[in-house]
Short mmCIF file of C-alpha atoms in Angstrom, two decimals:
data_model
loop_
_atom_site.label_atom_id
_atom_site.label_comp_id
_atom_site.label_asym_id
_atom_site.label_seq_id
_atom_site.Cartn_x
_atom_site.Cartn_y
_atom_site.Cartn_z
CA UNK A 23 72.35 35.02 120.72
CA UNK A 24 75.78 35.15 119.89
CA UNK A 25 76.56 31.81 118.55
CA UNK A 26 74.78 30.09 115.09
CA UNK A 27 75.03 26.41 116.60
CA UNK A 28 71.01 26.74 118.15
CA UNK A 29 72.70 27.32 121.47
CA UNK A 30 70.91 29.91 124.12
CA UNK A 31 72.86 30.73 127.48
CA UNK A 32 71.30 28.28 130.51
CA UNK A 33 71.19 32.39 131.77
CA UNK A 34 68.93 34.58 129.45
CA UNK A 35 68.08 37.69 130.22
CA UNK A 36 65.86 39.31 128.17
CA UNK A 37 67.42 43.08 128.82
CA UNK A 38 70.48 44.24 127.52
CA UNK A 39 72.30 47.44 127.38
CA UNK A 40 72.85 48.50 123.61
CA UNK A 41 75.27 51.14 123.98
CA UNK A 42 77.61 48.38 125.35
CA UNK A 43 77.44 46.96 121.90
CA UNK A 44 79.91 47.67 119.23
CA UNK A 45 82.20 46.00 116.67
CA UNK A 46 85.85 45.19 117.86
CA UNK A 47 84.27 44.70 121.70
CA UNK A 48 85.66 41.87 123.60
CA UNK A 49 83.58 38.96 125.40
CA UNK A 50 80.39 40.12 122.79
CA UNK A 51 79.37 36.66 122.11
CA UNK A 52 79.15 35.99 126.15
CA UNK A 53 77.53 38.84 126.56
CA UNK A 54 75.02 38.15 123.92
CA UNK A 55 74.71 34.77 125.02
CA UNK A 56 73.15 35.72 128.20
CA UNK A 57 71.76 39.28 128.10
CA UNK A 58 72.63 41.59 130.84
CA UNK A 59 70.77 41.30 134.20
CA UNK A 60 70.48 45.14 134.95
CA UNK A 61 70.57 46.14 130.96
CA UNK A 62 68.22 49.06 130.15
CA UNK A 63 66.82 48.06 126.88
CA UNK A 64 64.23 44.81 126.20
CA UNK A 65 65.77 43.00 123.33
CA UNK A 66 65.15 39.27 123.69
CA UNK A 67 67.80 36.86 122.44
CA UNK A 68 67.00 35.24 119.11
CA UNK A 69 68.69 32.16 118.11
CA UNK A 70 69.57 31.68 114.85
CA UNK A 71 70.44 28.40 113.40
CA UNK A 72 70.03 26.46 110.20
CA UNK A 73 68.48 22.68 109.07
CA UNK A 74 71.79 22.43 106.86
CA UNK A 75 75.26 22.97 107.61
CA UNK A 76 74.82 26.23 105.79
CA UNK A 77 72.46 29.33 105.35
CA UNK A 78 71.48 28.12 101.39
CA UNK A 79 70.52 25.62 99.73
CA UNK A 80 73.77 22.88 97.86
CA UNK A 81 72.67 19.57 96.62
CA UNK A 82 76.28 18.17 97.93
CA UNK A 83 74.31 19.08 101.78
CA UNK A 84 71.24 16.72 101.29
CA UNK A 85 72.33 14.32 103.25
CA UNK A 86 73.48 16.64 106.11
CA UNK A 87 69.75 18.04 107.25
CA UNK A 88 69.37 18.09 110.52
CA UNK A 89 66.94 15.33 112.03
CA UNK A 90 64.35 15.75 114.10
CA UNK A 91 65.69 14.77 116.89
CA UNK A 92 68.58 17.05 116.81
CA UNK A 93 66.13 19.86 115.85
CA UNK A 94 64.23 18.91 118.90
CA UNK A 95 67.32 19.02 121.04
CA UNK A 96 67.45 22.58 119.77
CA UNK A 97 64.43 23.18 120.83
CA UNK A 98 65.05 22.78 124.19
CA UNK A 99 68.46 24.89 123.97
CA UNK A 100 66.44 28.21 122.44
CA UNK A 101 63.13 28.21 123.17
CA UNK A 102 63.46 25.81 126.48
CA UNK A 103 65.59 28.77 127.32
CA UNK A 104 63.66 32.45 127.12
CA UNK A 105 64.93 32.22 123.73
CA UNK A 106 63.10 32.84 120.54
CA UNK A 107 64.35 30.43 117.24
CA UNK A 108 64.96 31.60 113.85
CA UNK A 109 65.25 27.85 112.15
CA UNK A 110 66.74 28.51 108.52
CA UNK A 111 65.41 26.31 105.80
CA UNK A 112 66.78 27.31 102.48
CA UNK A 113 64.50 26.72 98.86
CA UNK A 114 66.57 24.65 96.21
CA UNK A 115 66.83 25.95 92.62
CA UNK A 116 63.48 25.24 92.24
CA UNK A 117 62.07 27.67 95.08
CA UNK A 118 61.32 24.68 96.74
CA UNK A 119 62.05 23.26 100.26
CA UNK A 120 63.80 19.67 99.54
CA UNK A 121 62.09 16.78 100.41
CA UNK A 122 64.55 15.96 103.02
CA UNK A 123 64.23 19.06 104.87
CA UNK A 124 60.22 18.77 104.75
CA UNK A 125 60.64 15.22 106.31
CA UNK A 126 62.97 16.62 109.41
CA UNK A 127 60.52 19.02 109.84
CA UNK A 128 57.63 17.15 109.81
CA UNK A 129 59.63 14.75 111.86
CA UNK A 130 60.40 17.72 114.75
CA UNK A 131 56.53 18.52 114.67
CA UNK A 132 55.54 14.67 115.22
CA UNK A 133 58.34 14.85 118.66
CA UNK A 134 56.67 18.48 119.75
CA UNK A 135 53.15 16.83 119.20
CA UNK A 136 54.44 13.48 121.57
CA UNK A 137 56.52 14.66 124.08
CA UNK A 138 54.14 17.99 124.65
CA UNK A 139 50.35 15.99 124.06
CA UNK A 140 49.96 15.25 127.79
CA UNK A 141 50.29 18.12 130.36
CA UNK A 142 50.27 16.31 133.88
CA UNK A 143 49.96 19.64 135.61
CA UNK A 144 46.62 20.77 134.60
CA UNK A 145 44.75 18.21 136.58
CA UNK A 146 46.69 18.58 139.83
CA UNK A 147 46.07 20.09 143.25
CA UNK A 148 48.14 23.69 143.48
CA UNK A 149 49.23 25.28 146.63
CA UNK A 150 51.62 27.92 147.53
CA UNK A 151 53.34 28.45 150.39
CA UNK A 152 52.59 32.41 149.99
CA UNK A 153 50.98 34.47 147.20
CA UNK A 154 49.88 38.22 147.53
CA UNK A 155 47.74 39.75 149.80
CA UNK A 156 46.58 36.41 150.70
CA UNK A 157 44.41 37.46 147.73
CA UNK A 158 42.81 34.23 145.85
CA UNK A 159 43.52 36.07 142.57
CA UNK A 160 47.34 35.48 142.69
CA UNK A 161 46.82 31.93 144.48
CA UNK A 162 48.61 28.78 143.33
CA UNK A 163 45.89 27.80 141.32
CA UNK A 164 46.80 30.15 138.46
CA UNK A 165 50.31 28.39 137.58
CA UNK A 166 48.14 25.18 135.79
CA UNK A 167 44.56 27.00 135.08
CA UNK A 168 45.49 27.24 131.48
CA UNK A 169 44.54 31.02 131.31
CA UNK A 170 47.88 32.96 130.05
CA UNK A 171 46.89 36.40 131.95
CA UNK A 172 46.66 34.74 135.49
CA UNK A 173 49.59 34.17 137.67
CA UNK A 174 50.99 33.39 141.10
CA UNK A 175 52.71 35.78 143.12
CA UNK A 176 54.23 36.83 146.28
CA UNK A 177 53.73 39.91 148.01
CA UNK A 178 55.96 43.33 147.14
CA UNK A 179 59.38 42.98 148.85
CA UNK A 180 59.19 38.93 148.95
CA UNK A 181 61.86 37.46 146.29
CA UNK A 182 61.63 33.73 147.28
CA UNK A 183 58.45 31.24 147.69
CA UNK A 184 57.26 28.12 146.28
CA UNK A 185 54.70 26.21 144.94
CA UNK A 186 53.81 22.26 144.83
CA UNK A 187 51.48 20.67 142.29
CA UNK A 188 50.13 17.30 143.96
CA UNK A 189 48.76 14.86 141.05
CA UNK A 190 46.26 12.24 140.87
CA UNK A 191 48.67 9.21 141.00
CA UNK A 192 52.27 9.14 140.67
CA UNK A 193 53.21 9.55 137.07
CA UNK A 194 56.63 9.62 134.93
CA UNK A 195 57.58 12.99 134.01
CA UNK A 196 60.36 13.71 132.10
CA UNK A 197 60.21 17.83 131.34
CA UNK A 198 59.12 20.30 133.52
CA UNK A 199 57.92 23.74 132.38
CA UNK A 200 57.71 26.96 133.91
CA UNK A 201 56.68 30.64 132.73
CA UNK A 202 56.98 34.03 134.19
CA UNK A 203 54.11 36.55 133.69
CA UNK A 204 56.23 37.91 131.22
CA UNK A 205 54.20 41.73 130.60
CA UNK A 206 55.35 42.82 133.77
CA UNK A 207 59.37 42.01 133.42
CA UNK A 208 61.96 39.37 133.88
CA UNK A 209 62.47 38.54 137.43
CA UNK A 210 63.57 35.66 138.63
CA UNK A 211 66.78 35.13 139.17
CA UNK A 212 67.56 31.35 140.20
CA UNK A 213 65.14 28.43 141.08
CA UNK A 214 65.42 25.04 141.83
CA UNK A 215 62.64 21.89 140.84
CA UNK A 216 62.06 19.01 143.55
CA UNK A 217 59.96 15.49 143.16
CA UNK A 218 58.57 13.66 146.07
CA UNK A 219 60.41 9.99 145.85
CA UNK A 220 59.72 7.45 148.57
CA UNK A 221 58.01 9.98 150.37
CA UNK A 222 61.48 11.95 150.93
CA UNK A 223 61.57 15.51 148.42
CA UNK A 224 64.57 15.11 146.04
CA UNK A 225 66.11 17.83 143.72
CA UNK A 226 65.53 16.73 139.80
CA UNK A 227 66.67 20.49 138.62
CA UNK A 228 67.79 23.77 139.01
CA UNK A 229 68.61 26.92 137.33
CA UNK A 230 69.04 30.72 137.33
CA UNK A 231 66.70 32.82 134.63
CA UNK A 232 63.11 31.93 133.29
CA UNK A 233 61.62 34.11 131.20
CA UNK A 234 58.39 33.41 128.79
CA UNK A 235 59.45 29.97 128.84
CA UNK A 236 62.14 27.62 130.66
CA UNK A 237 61.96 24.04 129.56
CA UNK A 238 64.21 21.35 131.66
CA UNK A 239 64.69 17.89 130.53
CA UNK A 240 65.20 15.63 133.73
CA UNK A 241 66.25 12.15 134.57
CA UNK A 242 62.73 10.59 134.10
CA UNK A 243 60.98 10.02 137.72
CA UNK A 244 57.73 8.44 138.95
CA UNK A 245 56.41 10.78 141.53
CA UNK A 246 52.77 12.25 142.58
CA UNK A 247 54.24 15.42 143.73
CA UNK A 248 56.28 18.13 142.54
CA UNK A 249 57.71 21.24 143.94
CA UNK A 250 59.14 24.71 142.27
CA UNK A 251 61.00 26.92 144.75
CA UNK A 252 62.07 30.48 143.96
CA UNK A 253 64.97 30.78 145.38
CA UNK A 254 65.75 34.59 144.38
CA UNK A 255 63.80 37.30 142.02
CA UNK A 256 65.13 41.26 141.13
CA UNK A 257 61.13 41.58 141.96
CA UNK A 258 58.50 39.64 143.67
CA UNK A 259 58.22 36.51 141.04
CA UNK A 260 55.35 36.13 139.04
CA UNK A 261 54.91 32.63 137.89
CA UNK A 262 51.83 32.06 135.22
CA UNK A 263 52.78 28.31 134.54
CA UNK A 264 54.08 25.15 135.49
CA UNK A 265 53.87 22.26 132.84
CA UNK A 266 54.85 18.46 133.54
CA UNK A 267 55.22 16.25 130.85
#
């Protein structure tokens, strides 16, 4: 992903070109750092980081693990971003992992398990205001049905649309997630994320790629609605799900 600091680009494009990758070439880490919208191979970004300040193990560095909340933060920055994580966790001269480490990590799973138990989505009303053929199959209702091979879309030649989820009762939410139906390509391009406050709709988020997975952390807000527009796809966009958390 260009970078060792657990750091994906806010853009990630999953394609890249790999003939216009070679030692000595200038802006490489940028350009790994976001992919290349129009690239001609599918290589995904991995980000590569590690617990400790370095890729092996030195008793002098036991005090330097990462915690879980950082890890968490992480998180959000690779896999929150299309990204895939490599997380580095080097055996001591035993061939063991150090207690320390174990605890982070244990630590990270216990904020994944908490912040993730709860998915606000998959009990509320979907509707789109377009999907495909006006075909039920690629309705709203696929973007919280749970079912990873079901998705919303527009029809052929339409590159913006959007979808609310309406929920029971107002609830906090403080991460919203969305996912493209990722076998048939990378499309969309930018999007933006509105909550209904006070009965007026107010932006909470934004950005431009999605991928398998885009993860936003927002300003906590109490709301009983919440609205994802696609604002612009290479294709028509194929959303499979929405999570609110």
């Amino acid at each position: 992903v260009g970078n060792e600091s657990g750091l994906a680009g806010k853009t990630n494009w999953n394609t890249i070109t790999k003939d216009t990758l070679y030692a000595g070439k200038g802006g490489i880490s940028s350009l790994l750092n976001t992919g290349s919208e129009d690239g001609k191979d599918w290589i995904p970004a991995e980000t590569d980081v590690s617990i400790r300040p370095g890729w092996f193990y030195h008793a002098a560095e036991d005090s330097l693990v990462k915690s879980p909340a950082r890890l968490f933060e992480i998180y959000l920055t690779s896999v929150g971003r299309g990204s895939t994580l490599l997380l580095n966790v080097p055996p001591d001269r035993r061939g063991l992992f150090h207690d320390n480490d174990l605890s982070s990590l244990k630590g990270f799973r216990a904020i994944l398990d908490s912040v993730f138990k709860t998915d606000l989505a998959r009990t509320a009303k979907a509707n789109a205001t377009i999907f495909r053929g006006k075909d039920p199959d690629y309705g709203a209702y696929a973007i919280n049905d749970g079912k990873a091979e079901t998705y919303w879309a527009t029809d052929d030649g339409v590159l913006a649309g959007s979808t609310e989820l309406t929920l029971d009762k107002p609830a906090k939410i403080s991460y919203v997630q969305i996912q493209e139906y990722i076998k048939l390509g990378q499309r969309v391009k930018s999007f933006k994320i509105e909550a209904r406050l006070a009965g007026k709709w107010k932006q909470i988020a934004d950005g431009t790629t999605i991928g398998y997975k885009r993860i936003l952390k927002i300003d906590p807000v109490v709301t009983d609605k919440v609205r994802i527009t696609i604002l612009d796809s290479k294709a028509c966009p194929l959303i499979s799900a929405v999570g609110l958390f």
